[in-house]
Amino acid sequence: MIGDRARGCEHPAGAHAGGIPVRASATVGARFWLLIEHTGPWASHLPECDLPAEIHELLRRAADLGVRAQLIRRPGRRTQVTGPRRILVADATAEVPWIAEGFFEDPRDLDLGSLVRGVVPGSCILVKEPVFLVCTHARRNACCAREGLPIARVLAEAGPGRVWETTHVGGDRYAANLVCLPHGLYYGSMSQAAAIAVANAYRHGEIVLDRFRGRAGIPEPSQAAEHFVRVHTGDVSVGGVAVESTRSDGDVTAAYVYAHREDAWFRVVVERTEFTAPCGTSCADTVTTYRLAALEHLRCGSPVLT
C-alpha cells in the first residue's frame, strides 16, 4: 500500500483525504435530476438493477431526455419500502433551482417532459429544505461505500429526513462524494466534520470552498472560473457568482464572471492541466484539474465574448 491508499484502491495517494485537487470536477451532464427511492440491492449500473419494469421504463425515458437518474435510500438499516414509490425531481441550473417530491403508484405517470421544460411535474410538490446525496455505491466502486457510508450516517443524525445514500454520482476517486440539491453542488474527499460543515453552510445559503468540486450542469472551465473568483472575492453565497460567457481555445478558456456582492465583473483565464500524483505511475488514475492563468477586475461595462 502506498501512502493512505486502502487495499484494492487504485486511486492516487490522498485522493480520499483531500490530497488531490477536486475543483471543477462536478458532473457536467447533471442539470436535471431524477431520484427514485429503492432500498437495493444496487447493481454496478442502473440498467442491470433488479427493478420493476415501470422503473426501467422511467430510467430509459430519463436517459433519452438527458435527465440524471439516481437510486436513493435512507442511511442505516435497510427496510423494505411499501406503498406508492417516492420520487424526487430537481432542476439544478434554473434561475431559481428547485426540487420537488411526489409519490407514485405507477412511476410512468411522472411527467419528465415538464421537468426538462423547467416546470414542476404534476403530482409533485416543491420541497423547501435542501436534499443531501452521499454516494455509497459499492458495486460501482468499493471506495464509495467505504468512504461514503460513515458520512451518510453522521449527516443523517445531524439532519434527519433530508439525507440519502445514492448510486454513482461521478468521480469515484473523490469519495466520499456529497451532492447538495437543488443547486447541484458537488463536494469530494469528505471527512465527517467537513460534511457537517458543508451541510450547515448550504442550509444558510453558502458554499464551503474547501473540497468544493463545483456546480453540476455547467462546463468544467466555467466551474473553475467560478471557483477562482470566489477565492479572490471571498464571496461564498450560493448565488453570488455567475459565469456569463466563455470562449475556449484548446486547453485554455477565457470567461467573464459577475460577482453580485461586489457588483463587479472579472475576466478569468483558466487552463486545463494534469495533476501529478505523489505515487507517480503506480496509480491507475490520471487526475485533470484547472489552474488560474489570469484574473482581471474589469472597471466598466457588461462584457460579452464574441
XYZ file of C-alpha atoms in Angstrom:
306
model
C 0.000 0.000 0.000
C 1.297 3.490 -0.897
C 0.560 6.372 1.467
C -3.030 6.125 2.700
C -4.355 4.039 -0.183
C -6.575 1.209 1.030
C -6.289 -2.351 -0.173
C -7.772 -2.635 -3.670
C -7.906 1.143 -4.159
C -6.136 2.286 -7.319
C -6.745 5.976 -6.737
C -3.857 8.375 -6.055
C -2.487 8.589 -2.529
C -4.509 11.133 -0.561
C -7.414 11.058 -3.007
C -9.934 10.352 -0.276
C -8.412 12.713 2.263
C -8.121 15.934 0.267
C -4.645 15.260 -1.066
C -5.502 15.872 -4.727
C -7.318 18.865 -6.271
C -11.068 18.388 -6.605
C -12.116 21.710 -8.150
C -14.007 21.839 -11.457
C -14.910 18.149 -11.395
C -18.704 18.217 -10.895
C -20.735 16.176 -13.379
C -21.386 18.369 -16.411
C -24.448 16.465 -17.633
C -26.432 16.788 -14.417
C -28.749 19.708 -14.944
C -31.991 17.813 -14.325
C -32.225 15.155 -11.602
C -34.485 12.145 -11.064
C -34.210 10.432 -7.664
C -36.057 7.134 -7.203
C -36.301 5.526 -3.784
C -35.148 1.900 -3.925
C -33.586 0.156 -0.951
C -31.487 -2.155 -3.104
C -29.512 -4.098 -3.874
C -27.850 -1.871 -6.452
C -26.024 -3.404 -9.407
C -22.961 -1.641 -10.809
C -25.088 0.152 -13.446
C -28.754 1.166 -13.212
C -29.987 -0.854 -16.237
C -28.674 -4.002 -14.511
C -30.563 -3.396 -11.243
C -33.432 -5.673 -10.242
C -36.220 -3.128 -10.598
C -39.857 -3.252 -11.682
C -40.397 -2.881 -15.415
C -42.061 0.507 -14.950
C -38.946 1.853 -13.190
C -36.720 0.660 -16.009
C -39.048 2.379 -18.463
C -38.777 5.613 -16.452
C -34.976 5.309 -16.426
C -34.929 4.892 -20.211
C -37.104 7.985 -20.648
C -34.794 9.927 -18.352
C -31.758 8.898 -20.383
C -33.455 9.957 -23.613
C -34.240 13.383 -22.140
C -30.822 13.962 -20.592
C -32.069 13.685 -17.011
C -29.580 12.443 -14.395
C -31.179 9.415 -12.704
C -30.196 8.140 -9.266
C -31.483 5.457 -6.936
C -31.710 6.614 -3.321
C -32.250 5.007 0.079
C -32.171 6.120 3.697
C -28.881 5.665 5.572
C -28.667 2.863 8.080
C -30.557 -0.408 8.297
C -32.306 -1.488 5.096
C -36.076 -1.692 5.444
C -38.430 -2.628 2.650
C -40.442 0.337 1.370
C -44.066 -0.408 0.550
C -46.875 1.617 -0.966
C -46.515 4.377 -3.553
C -42.929 4.994 -4.627
C -41.224 8.199 -3.546
C -39.640 10.135 -6.423
C -37.845 13.474 -6.325
C -37.022 15.682 -9.315
C -34.827 18.768 -9.479
C -33.739 21.493 -11.873
C -30.249 22.490 -10.720
C -29.490 25.256 -13.206
C -32.805 27.112 -13.277
C -32.675 30.813 -12.414
C -34.007 29.694 -9.029
C -33.064 25.998 -8.650
C -35.793 23.813 -7.210
C -36.529 20.287 -6.031
C -39.923 18.602 -5.771
C -41.262 15.333 -4.414
C -44.118 13.012 -5.296
C -45.441 9.529 -4.528
C -46.475 7.345 -7.453
C -48.346 4.049 -7.685
C -47.100 3.882 -11.287
C -43.817 5.800 -11.812
C -44.620 6.037 -15.512
C -47.155 8.712 -14.570
C -44.304 11.107 -13.782
C -44.129 13.814 -16.465
C -40.411 14.123 -17.192
C -41.212 16.400 -20.120
C -42.335 19.064 -17.662
C -39.097 18.696 -15.742
C -36.871 19.407 -18.759
C -39.058 22.427 -19.557
C -38.295 23.750 -16.080
C -41.811 23.113 -14.767
C -42.660 21.171 -11.613
C -44.387 17.950 -12.810
C -47.963 17.289 -11.809
C -48.422 15.312 -8.562
C -45.121 16.728 -7.248
C -44.800 19.340 -4.515
C -41.884 21.721 -4.068
C -39.560 20.815 -1.217
C -38.363 23.746 0.879
C -35.493 22.032 2.670
C -32.253 21.055 0.873
C -31.552 17.451 -0.014
C -28.143 15.832 0.502
C -26.937 12.845 -1.520
C -23.964 10.721 -0.452
C -22.643 8.174 -2.942
C -22.387 4.737 -1.289
C -22.460 2.655 -4.486
C -20.209 -0.264 -3.547
C -20.884 -2.313 -6.677
C -19.633 0.603 -8.776
C -16.558 1.241 -6.648
C -15.742 -0.100 -3.193
C -14.219 3.255 -2.194
C -17.638 4.899 -2.435
C -19.165 2.627 0.190
C -16.108 2.545 2.437
C -15.797 6.332 2.481
C -19.434 7.276 1.954
C -21.346 5.156 4.455
C -19.944 6.858 7.593
C -20.588 10.274 6.033
C -24.209 9.403 5.228
C -24.831 8.162 8.759
C -23.379 11.198 10.517
C -25.222 13.614 8.206
C -28.490 11.752 8.786
C -28.009 12.073 12.532
C -27.359 15.797 12.212
C -30.172 16.426 9.714
C -32.708 13.606 9.759
C -35.054 13.274 6.799
C -33.011 15.174 4.209
C -30.087 12.792 3.668
C -29.974 9.909 1.212
C -27.475 7.296 0.163
C -27.313 7.216 -3.622
C -25.864 5.461 -6.625
C -22.853 6.652 -8.641
C -22.645 10.449 -8.943
C -19.332 10.566 -10.840
C -15.761 10.856 -9.616
C -15.063 7.727 -7.567
C -11.523 8.985 -6.943
C -13.043 11.792 -4.867
C -15.038 9.573 -2.487
C -16.680 10.339 -0.196
C -18.813 12.382 -2.587
C -21.584 14.690 -1.394
C -24.140 16.455 -3.619
C -26.318 19.298 -2.343
C -29.626 19.772 -4.145
C -31.355 21.680 -5.623
C -28.257 23.648 -6.699
C -26.247 20.552 -7.669
C -23.201 21.492 -5.593
C -20.586 18.724 -5.592
C -18.073 18.071 -2.814
C -15.386 15.395 -2.687
C -12.884 13.754 -0.351
C -15.285 14.431 2.512
C -14.499 13.836 6.145
C -17.338 13.661 8.640
C -16.525 17.102 10.051
C -16.233 18.599 6.560
C -19.576 17.112 5.517
C -21.370 18.562 8.541
C -19.805 21.980 7.859
C -20.922 21.827 4.206
C -24.491 20.849 5.133
C -24.765 23.613 7.720
C -23.398 26.197 5.278
C -25.750 25.130 2.492
C -28.757 25.426 4.765
C -27.687 29.053 5.232
C -27.208 29.652 1.508
C -23.423 29.386 1.477
C -20.680 27.315 -0.157
C -17.612 25.920 1.609
C -14.724 26.269 -0.846
C -12.575 23.575 0.753
C -13.209 20.315 -1.161
C -15.802 22.007 -3.376
C -15.859 20.128 -6.690
C -18.102 22.606 -8.467
C -21.642 23.158 -9.640
C -23.212 20.374 -11.714
C -24.694 21.055 -15.123
C -22.147 23.631 -16.312
C -18.866 23.050 -18.205
C -15.753 22.322 -16.168
C -13.898 25.519 -17.247
C -16.880 27.552 -16.007
C -16.756 25.676 -12.709
C -13.069 26.565 -12.426
C -13.651 30.232 -13.282
C -16.406 30.496 -10.663
C -14.139 28.854 -8.081
C -11.236 31.261 -8.636
C -13.472 34.334 -8.471
C -14.908 33.084 -5.189
C -11.400 32.599 -3.817
C -10.431 36.100 -4.982
C -13.510 37.896 -3.649
C -14.308 35.729 -0.646
C -17.932 35.534 -1.805
C -19.331 32.159 -0.699
C -23.053 32.874 -1.142
C -24.607 30.168 -3.318
C -25.887 32.590 -5.945
C -23.168 35.188 -5.518
C -21.004 34.412 -8.545
C -22.158 33.692 -12.109
C -20.222 32.829 -15.262
C -21.888 34.805 -18.030
C -19.852 33.841 -21.119
C -16.802 31.816 -22.121
C -14.535 31.192 -25.072
C -12.146 28.240 -25.322
C -9.017 27.659 -27.373
C -7.688 24.178 -26.754
C -6.975 23.737 -23.049
C -7.342 27.462 -22.316
C -10.694 29.109 -21.543
C -11.426 32.787 -21.004
C -14.562 33.595 -19.005
C -16.417 36.720 -17.968
C -17.706 36.298 -14.424
C -20.028 38.555 -12.430
C -19.748 38.840 -8.647
C -23.059 40.126 -7.300
C -21.921 41.241 -3.851
C -19.214 43.488 -5.276
C -21.234 44.414 -8.374
C -18.064 43.665 -10.309
C -17.017 41.875 -13.500
C -13.918 39.730 -13.814
C -12.116 38.299 -16.806
C -10.762 34.916 -15.798
C -8.446 32.681 -17.822
C -8.128 29.048 -16.755
C -6.014 26.282 -18.225
C -6.739 22.570 -18.159
C -3.794 20.603 -16.813
C -2.919 17.265 -15.236
C -2.141 16.698 -11.599
C 0.908 14.540 -10.948
C 0.037 12.279 -8.054
C 2.712 11.726 -5.403
C 2.613 7.991 -6.092
C 3.519 8.574 -9.747
C 2.775 5.876 -12.303
C 1.633 3.338 -9.708
C -1.840 4.925 -9.727
C -4.393 3.969 -12.354
C -5.996 7.414 -12.419
C -4.879 10.497 -14.298
C -6.279 13.499 -12.437
C -7.169 16.519 -14.542
C -7.666 19.910 -12.983
C -7.549 23.624 -13.848
C -5.019 26.280 -12.949
C -5.606 30.021 -12.850
C -3.713 31.734 -15.669
C -5.120 35.261 -15.246
C -7.760 37.136 -13.279
C -8.556 40.747 -14.151
C -11.048 43.066 -12.442
C -12.892 44.904 -15.233
C -13.641 48.524 -14.489
C -16.565 49.219 -16.781
C -19.310 47.689 -18.831
C -21.028 44.338 -19.026
C -18.713 42.357 -21.351
C -19.731 39.673 -23.790
C -17.302 37.323 -25.515
C -17.740 37.071 -29.277
